[in-house]
Amino acid sequence: MATNGRPSGPTPCRDAVGRLDSVGIRGEGRPHAVYGFDLRVTNPAGSPRWLVFPETFPREGRQLPAPGRGTVERLEAVRLAGRGRVVAVHAWGAGGFRAIYLPPGAKAVLNELPILADWTMPYATAKIEIIVAHEILVDDVPLASWVQGSLLAGPDSDVSLGSDPSAHLELVKPLPAGGHTVTIQDDCRTTAQAILKHEDF
């Protein structure tokens, strides 16, 4: 399955995120605490697009880790539990990310999106960069080519990343051991901010 090319006009990235709410934290005060977020997203482009979310918050005072700004070691694709169809692709590593592939104009509510953090102090707010991309490449191969089956979501979904997935999609071939390059061919990027909750979720 190949993704479409760039749109003829600019993608209105400001329309990609309609809501972002913090739902809590797991492991506060420990290395690699996990924050959870509920968010409503829309594909603002006129053709299918990836919406890309960070796996980990950047370290204090740095821009890393971040999607595509480092290598990844592992890939997984799961169909999320809930109403409608959404497949989340998760890549682990310094360039790690989670991504969903939405049809034009499609909307999705994502509940309990996890993002790791190794901050040394409890922040009151956090900013999350969301990328709208027409292609994601792993070792110069389109992300969809690594996974068996369609990754395209339905037009309107409400799903959870905090529940067991309803299905695991097999990889076409195992990702070889070692670091793998990631290229995110983005249309635009937007930043959403949330007031952080510090209770368990």
PDB file of C-alpha atoms in Angstrom:
ATOM      1  CA  MET A   1       0.000   0.000   0.000  1.00  0.00           C
ATOM      2  CA  ALA A   2       1.548   3.283  -1.052  1.00  0.00           C
ATOM      3  CA  THR A   3       0.749   6.632   0.491  1.00  0.00           C
ATOM      4  CA  ASN A   4      -0.185   9.573  -1.674  1.00  0.00           C
ATOM      5  CA  GLY A   5       2.158  12.436  -2.480  1.00  0.00           C
ATOM      6  CA  ARG A   6       2.067  15.973  -1.159  1.00  0.00           C
ATOM      7  CA  PRO A   7      -1.168  17.933  -1.504  1.00  0.00           C
ATOM      8  CA  SER A   8      -1.369  20.683  -4.107  1.00  0.00           C
ATOM      9  CA  GLY A   9      -1.785  23.294  -1.343  1.00  0.00           C
ATOM     10  CA  PRO A  10      -0.538  23.605   2.212  1.00  0.00           C
ATOM     11  CA  THR A  11      -1.973  21.257   4.829  1.00  0.00           C
ATOM     12  CA  PRO A  12      -3.725  23.229   7.624  1.00  0.00           C
ATOM     13  CA  CYS A  13      -1.902  21.596  10.516  1.00  0.00           C
ATOM     14  CA  ARG A  14      -3.707  23.734  13.097  1.00  0.00           C
ATOM     15  CA  ASP A  15      -6.808  21.607  12.393  1.00  0.00           C
ATOM     16  CA  ALA A  16      -5.081  18.294  13.159  1.00  0.00           C
ATOM     17  CA  VAL A  17      -5.580  18.351  16.947  1.00  0.00           C
ATOM     18  CA  GLY A  18      -8.955  19.314  18.364  1.00  0.00           C
ATOM     19  CA  ARG A  19      -8.353  18.392  22.000  1.00  0.00           C
ATOM     20  CA  LEU A  20      -5.534  17.222  24.274  1.00  0.00           C
ATOM     21  CA  ASP A  21      -6.079  16.231  27.911  1.00  0.00           C
ATOM     22  CA  SER A  22      -3.713  14.684  30.436  1.00  0.00           C
ATOM     23  CA  VAL A  23      -5.188  11.622  32.178  1.00  0.00           C
ATOM     24  CA  GLY A  24      -2.395  10.920  34.657  1.00  0.00           C
ATOM     25  CA  ILE A  25       0.974   9.270  35.160  1.00  0.00           C
ATOM     26  CA  ARG A  26       2.456   5.870  35.953  1.00  0.00           C
ATOM     27  CA  GLY A  27       5.730   5.525  37.822  1.00  0.00           C
ATOM     28  CA  GLU A  28       6.128   9.182  38.815  1.00  0.00           C
ATOM     29  CA  GLY A  29       9.576   9.847  40.304  1.00  0.00           C
ATOM     30  CA  ARG A  30      11.108   6.850  38.544  1.00  0.00           C
ATOM     31  CA  PRO A  31      13.192   6.782  35.373  1.00  0.00           C
ATOM     32  CA  HIS A  32      10.934   6.513  32.340  1.00  0.00           C
ATOM     33  CA  ALA A  33       7.648   7.507  33.926  1.00  0.00           C
ATOM     34  CA  VAL A  34       4.688   7.241  31.542  1.00  0.00           C
ATOM     35  CA  TYR A  35       2.189  10.057  31.014  1.00  0.00           C
ATOM     36  CA  GLY A  36      -1.193   9.301  29.451  1.00  0.00           C
ATOM     37  CA  PHE A  37      -3.213  11.609  27.194  1.00  0.00           C
ATOM     38  CA  ASP A  38      -6.637  11.649  25.579  1.00  0.00           C
ATOM     39  CA  LEU A  39      -6.779  13.508  22.297  1.00  0.00           C
ATOM     40  CA  ARG A  40      -9.049  14.103  19.328  1.00  0.00           C
ATOM     41  CA  VAL A  41      -7.319  14.266  15.952  1.00  0.00           C
ATOM     42  CA  THR A  42      -8.340  14.873  12.352  1.00  0.00           C
ATOM     43  CA  ASN A  43      -6.560  14.370   9.050  1.00  0.00           C
ATOM     44  CA  PRO A  44      -6.700  17.918   7.660  1.00  0.00           C
ATOM     45  CA  ALA A  45      -5.368  16.946   4.211  1.00  0.00           C
ATOM     46  CA  GLY A  46      -7.290  15.996   1.084  1.00  0.00           C
ATOM     47  CA  SER A  47      -5.696  12.534   0.902  1.00  0.00           C
ATOM     48  CA  PRO A  48      -4.561   9.907   3.445  1.00  0.00           C
ATOM     49  CA  ARG A  49      -1.973  11.075   5.955  1.00  0.00           C
ATOM     50  CA  TRP A  50       0.030   9.711   8.859  1.00  0.00           C
ATOM     51  CA  LEU A  51      -0.420  11.419  12.214  1.00  0.00           C
ATOM     52  CA  VAL A  52       2.772  10.885  14.184  1.00  0.00           C
ATOM     53  CA  PHE A  53       3.148  11.168  17.968  1.00  0.00           C
ATOM     54  CA  PRO A  54       6.322  10.999  20.084  1.00  0.00           C
ATOM     55  CA  GLU A  55       7.190   7.827  21.957  1.00  0.00           C
ATOM     56  CA  THR A  56       9.224   9.841  24.483  1.00  0.00           C
ATOM     57  CA  PHE A  57       9.325  13.472  25.556  1.00  0.00           C
ATOM     58  CA  PRO A  58      12.620  15.219  24.694  1.00  0.00           C
ATOM     59  CA  ARG A  59      15.082  15.338  27.563  1.00  0.00           C
ATOM     60  CA  GLU A  60      15.318  18.541  29.546  1.00  0.00           C
ATOM     61  CA  GLY A  61      16.896  21.308  27.497  1.00  0.00           C
ATOM     62  CA  ARG A  62      17.261  19.125  24.379  1.00  0.00           C
ATOM     63  CA  GLN A  63      15.369  18.270  21.199  1.00  0.00           C
ATOM     64  CA  LEU A  64      16.001  14.533  21.519  1.00  0.00           C
ATOM     65  CA  PRO A  65      14.629  11.912  21.560  1.00  0.00           C
ATOM     66  CA  ALA A  66      12.016  12.675  18.920  1.00  0.00           C
ATOM     67  CA  PRO A  67      10.345  10.921  15.970  1.00  0.00           C
ATOM     68  CA  GLY A  68      12.820  10.476  13.131  1.00  0.00           C
ATOM     69  CA  ARG A  69      15.719  12.140  14.981  1.00  0.00           C
ATOM     70  CA  GLY A  70      17.465   8.871  15.698  1.00  0.00           C
ATOM     71  CA  THR A  71      17.247   5.177  14.852  1.00  0.00           C
ATOM     72  CA  VAL A  72      14.646   2.599  15.836  1.00  0.00           C
ATOM     73  CA  GLU A  73      15.158  -1.017  16.869  1.00  0.00           C
ATOM     74  CA  ARG A  74      11.691  -2.557  16.776  1.00  0.00           C
ATOM     75  CA  LEU A  75       8.323  -2.188  15.023  1.00  0.00           C
ATOM     76  CA  GLU A  76       4.861  -3.327  16.058  1.00  0.00           C
ATOM     77  CA  ALA A  77       1.436  -2.750  14.499  1.00  0.00           C
ATOM     78  CA  VAL A  78      -1.775  -3.356  16.470  1.00  0.00           C
ATOM     79  CA  ARG A  79      -5.456  -2.747  15.851  1.00  0.00           C
ATOM     80  CA  LEU A  80      -6.675  -0.713  18.814  1.00  0.00           C
ATOM     81  CA  ALA A  81      -9.679  -1.724  20.901  1.00  0.00           C
ATOM     82  CA  GLY A  82     -12.754   0.468  20.728  1.00  0.00           C
ATOM     83  CA  ARG A  83     -15.259   1.790  18.208  1.00  0.00           C
ATOM     84  CA  GLY A  84     -14.143   1.889  14.597  1.00  0.00           C
ATOM     85  CA  ARG A  85     -10.840   0.820  13.090  1.00  0.00           C
ATOM     86  CA  VAL A  86      -7.469   2.342  13.958  1.00  0.00           C
ATOM     87  CA  VAL A  87      -4.103   0.610  13.573  1.00  0.00           C
ATOM     88  CA  ALA A  88      -1.260   2.081  15.624  1.00  0.00           C
ATOM     89  CA  VAL A  89       2.306   1.484  14.468  1.00  0.00           C
ATOM     90  CA  HIS A  90       4.834   1.732  17.304  1.00  0.00           C
ATOM     91  CA  ALA A  91       8.569   2.135  16.705  1.00  0.00           C
ATOM     92  CA  TRP A  92      10.954   1.871  19.653  1.00  0.00           C
ATOM     93  CA  GLY A  93      14.230   3.786  19.900  1.00  0.00           C
ATOM     94  CA  ALA A  94      15.752   7.264  19.959  1.00  0.00           C
ATOM     95  CA  GLY A  95      13.799   8.105  16.789  1.00  0.00           C
ATOM     96  CA  GLY A  96      10.730   6.237  18.040  1.00  0.00           C
ATOM     97  CA  PHE A  97       7.110   7.183  17.499  1.00  0.00           C
ATOM     98  CA  ARG A  98       3.515   6.038  17.345  1.00  0.00           C
ATOM     99  CA  ALA A  99       1.618   6.703  14.129  1.00  0.00           C
ATOM    100  CA  ILE A 100      -1.866   6.203  12.717  1.00  0.00           C
ATOM    101  CA  TYR A 101      -2.901   6.444   9.059  1.00  0.00           C
ATOM    102  CA  LEU A 102      -6.122   8.382   8.477  1.00  0.00           C
ATOM    103  CA  PRO A 103      -8.234   8.874   5.343  1.00  0.00           C
ATOM    104  CA  PRO A 104      -8.880  12.464   4.247  1.00  0.00           C
ATOM    105  CA  GLY A 105     -11.056  14.281   6.768  1.00  0.00           C
ATOM    106  CA  ALA A 106     -11.171  11.257   9.096  1.00  0.00           C
ATOM    107  CA  LYS A 107     -11.481  11.835  12.841  1.00  0.00           C
ATOM    108  CA  ALA A 108     -10.211   9.697  15.703  1.00  0.00           C
ATOM    109  CA  VAL A 109     -10.372   9.903  19.488  1.00  0.00           C
ATOM    110  CA  LEU A 110      -7.262   8.318  21.014  1.00  0.00           C
ATOM    111  CA  ASN A 111      -7.540   7.474  24.704  1.00  0.00           C
ATOM    112  CA  GLU A 112      -4.545   6.916  27.012  1.00  0.00           C
ATOM    113  CA  LEU A 113      -1.842   7.667  24.461  1.00  0.00           C
ATOM    114  CA  PRO A 114       1.350   6.884  26.444  1.00  0.00           C
ATOM    115  CA  ILE A 115       4.455   9.069  26.259  1.00  0.00           C
ATOM    116  CA  LEU A 116       7.598   8.250  28.256  1.00  0.00           C
ATOM    117  CA  ALA A 117       9.515  10.889  30.224  1.00  0.00           C
ATOM    118  CA  ASP A 118      12.748  10.829  32.247  1.00  0.00           C
ATOM    119  CA  TRP A 119      12.435  14.344  33.621  1.00  0.00           C
ATOM    120  CA  THR A 120      14.026  15.054  37.000  1.00  0.00           C
ATOM    121  CA  MET A 121      11.234  17.385  38.156  1.00  0.00           C
ATOM    122  CA  PRO A 122       7.409  17.261  38.013  1.00  0.00           C
ATOM    123  CA  TYR A 123       6.317  19.734  35.358  1.00  0.00           C
ATOM    124  CA  ALA A 124       2.894  21.407  35.462  1.00  0.00           C
ATOM    125  CA  THR A 125       2.388  21.383  31.691  1.00  0.00           C
ATOM    126  CA  ALA A 126       3.806  19.613  28.662  1.00  0.00           C
ATOM    127  CA  LYS A 127       3.882  20.349  24.933  1.00  0.00           C
ATOM    128  CA  ILE A 128       3.465  17.569  22.401  1.00  0.00           C
ATOM    129  CA  GLU A 129       4.491  17.920  18.763  1.00  0.00           C
ATOM    130  CA  ILE A 130       2.155  16.138  16.335  1.00  0.00           C
ATOM    131  CA  ILE A 131       3.398  15.570  12.787  1.00  0.00           C
ATOM    132  CA  VAL A 132       1.169  15.292   9.727  1.00  0.00           C
ATOM    133  CA  ALA A 133       3.159  13.271   7.185  1.00  0.00           C
ATOM    134  CA  HIS A 134       2.528  11.915   3.720  1.00  0.00           C
ATOM    135  CA  GLU A 135       5.146   9.180   4.164  1.00  0.00           C
ATOM    136  CA  ILE A 136       7.239   7.467   6.827  1.00  0.00           C
ATOM    137  CA  LEU A 137      10.257   5.452   5.721  1.00  0.00           C
ATOM    138  CA  VAL A 138      12.196   2.883   7.736  1.00  0.00           C
ATOM    139  CA  ASP A 139      15.511   2.090   6.041  1.00  0.00           C
ATOM    140  CA  ASP A 140      14.104   3.907   2.971  1.00  0.00           C
ATOM    141  CA  VAL A 141      11.141   1.480   2.802  1.00  0.00           C
ATOM    142  CA  PRO A 142       7.594   2.896   3.277  1.00  0.00           C
ATOM    143  CA  LEU A 143       6.249   2.037   6.707  1.00  0.00           C
ATOM    144  CA  ALA A 144       3.147   0.379   5.250  1.00  0.00           C
ATOM    145  CA  SER A 145       5.390  -2.010   3.289  1.00  0.00           C
ATOM    146  CA  TRP A 146       6.714  -3.459   6.540  1.00  0.00           C
ATOM    147  CA  VAL A 147       3.259  -4.589   7.722  1.00  0.00           C
ATOM    148  CA  GLN A 148       0.837  -7.194   6.363  1.00  0.00           C
ATOM    149  CA  GLY A 149      -2.670  -5.847   5.813  1.00  0.00           C
ATOM    150  CA  SER A 150      -4.169  -2.390   5.528  1.00  0.00           C
ATOM    151  CA  LEU A 151      -3.136   0.315   7.994  1.00  0.00           C
ATOM    152  CA  LEU A 152      -5.822   2.774   6.884  1.00  0.00           C
ATOM    153  CA  ALA A 153      -8.200   3.788   9.664  1.00  0.00           C
ATOM    154  CA  GLY A 154     -11.948   4.206   9.434  1.00  0.00           C
ATOM    155  CA  PRO A 155     -13.607   7.623   9.005  1.00  0.00           C
ATOM    156  CA  ASP A 156     -14.641   8.097  12.660  1.00  0.00           C
ATOM    157  CA  SER A 157     -13.169   6.093  15.553  1.00  0.00           C
ATOM    158  CA  ASP A 158     -12.901   6.159  19.340  1.00  0.00           C
ATOM    159  CA  VAL A 159     -10.174   3.788  20.535  1.00  0.00           C
ATOM    160  CA  SER A 160      -7.846   3.155  23.468  1.00  0.00           C
ATOM    161  CA  LEU A 161      -4.123   2.589  23.672  1.00  0.00           C
ATOM    162  CA  GLY A 162      -4.513   1.627  27.340  1.00  0.00           C
ATOM    163  CA  SER A 163      -6.509  -1.538  26.596  1.00  0.00           C
ATOM    164  CA  ASP A 164      -5.316  -4.785  25.092  1.00  0.00           C
ATOM    165  CA  PRO A 165      -5.320  -4.483  21.283  1.00  0.00           C
ATOM    166  CA  SER A 166      -8.025  -6.298  19.358  1.00  0.00           C
ATOM    167  CA  ALA A 167      -5.465  -7.692  16.891  1.00  0.00           C
ATOM    168  CA  HIS A 168      -1.736  -7.775  16.100  1.00  0.00           C
ATOM    169  CA  LEU A 169      -0.695  -7.270  12.484  1.00  0.00           C
ATOM    170  CA  GLU A 170       2.256  -9.340  11.333  1.00  0.00           C
ATOM    171  CA  LEU A 171       5.343  -7.768   9.827  1.00  0.00           C
ATOM    172  CA  VAL A 172       6.175  -8.721   6.242  1.00  0.00           C
ATOM    173  CA  LYS A 173       9.645  -9.604   7.506  1.00  0.00           C
ATOM    174  CA  PRO A 174      11.322  -9.222  10.893  1.00  0.00           C
ATOM    175  CA  LEU A 175      13.194  -5.996  11.477  1.00  0.00           C
ATOM    176  CA  PRO A 176      16.869  -7.042  11.585  1.00  0.00           C
ATOM    177  CA  ALA A 177      18.795  -6.465  14.798  1.00  0.00           C
ATOM    178  CA  GLY A 178      20.449  -3.056  15.125  1.00  0.00           C
ATOM    179  CA  GLY A 179      19.455   0.549  14.569  1.00  0.00           C
ATOM    180  CA  HIS A 180      17.311   1.485  11.577  1.00  0.00           C
ATOM    181  CA  THR A 181      16.961   4.923  10.025  1.00  0.00           C
ATOM    182  CA  VAL A 182      13.625   6.746  10.025  1.00  0.00           C
ATOM    183  CA  THR A 183      12.621   9.445   7.527  1.00  0.00           C
ATOM    184  CA  ILE A 184       9.391  11.342   8.155  1.00  0.00           C
ATOM    185  CA  GLN A 185       8.241  13.217   5.066  1.00  0.00           C
ATOM    186  CA  ASP A 186       6.071  15.751   6.815  1.00  0.00           C
ATOM    187  CA  ASP A 187       3.505  18.174   5.450  1.00  0.00           C
ATOM    188  CA  CYS A 188       3.425  20.190   8.662  1.00  0.00           C
ATOM    189  CA  ARG A 189       3.860  20.035  12.417  1.00  0.00           C
ATOM    190  CA  THR A 190       1.745  21.430  15.217  1.00  0.00           C
ATOM    191  CA  THR A 191       2.177  21.639  18.982  1.00  0.00           C
ATOM    192  CA  ALA A 192      -0.530  20.969  21.560  1.00  0.00           C
ATOM    193  CA  GLN A 193      -0.205  21.676  25.277  1.00  0.00           C
ATOM    194  CA  ALA A 194      -1.831  20.007  28.264  1.00  0.00           C
ATOM    195  CA  ILE A 195      -1.942  20.646  32.021  1.00  0.00           C
ATOM    196  CA  LEU A 196      -0.382  17.507  33.481  1.00  0.00           C
ATOM    197  CA  LYS A 197      -2.231  15.387  36.009  1.00  0.00           C
ATOM    198  CA  HIS A 198      -0.026  13.639  38.556  1.00  0.00           C
ATOM    199  CA  GLU A 199      -2.368  10.863  39.653  1.00  0.00           C
ATOM    200  CA  ASP A 200      -2.271   7.265  38.448  1.00  0.00           C
ATOM    201  CA  PHE A 201      -4.249   6.366  35.354  1.00  0.00           C
TER     202      PHE A 201
END
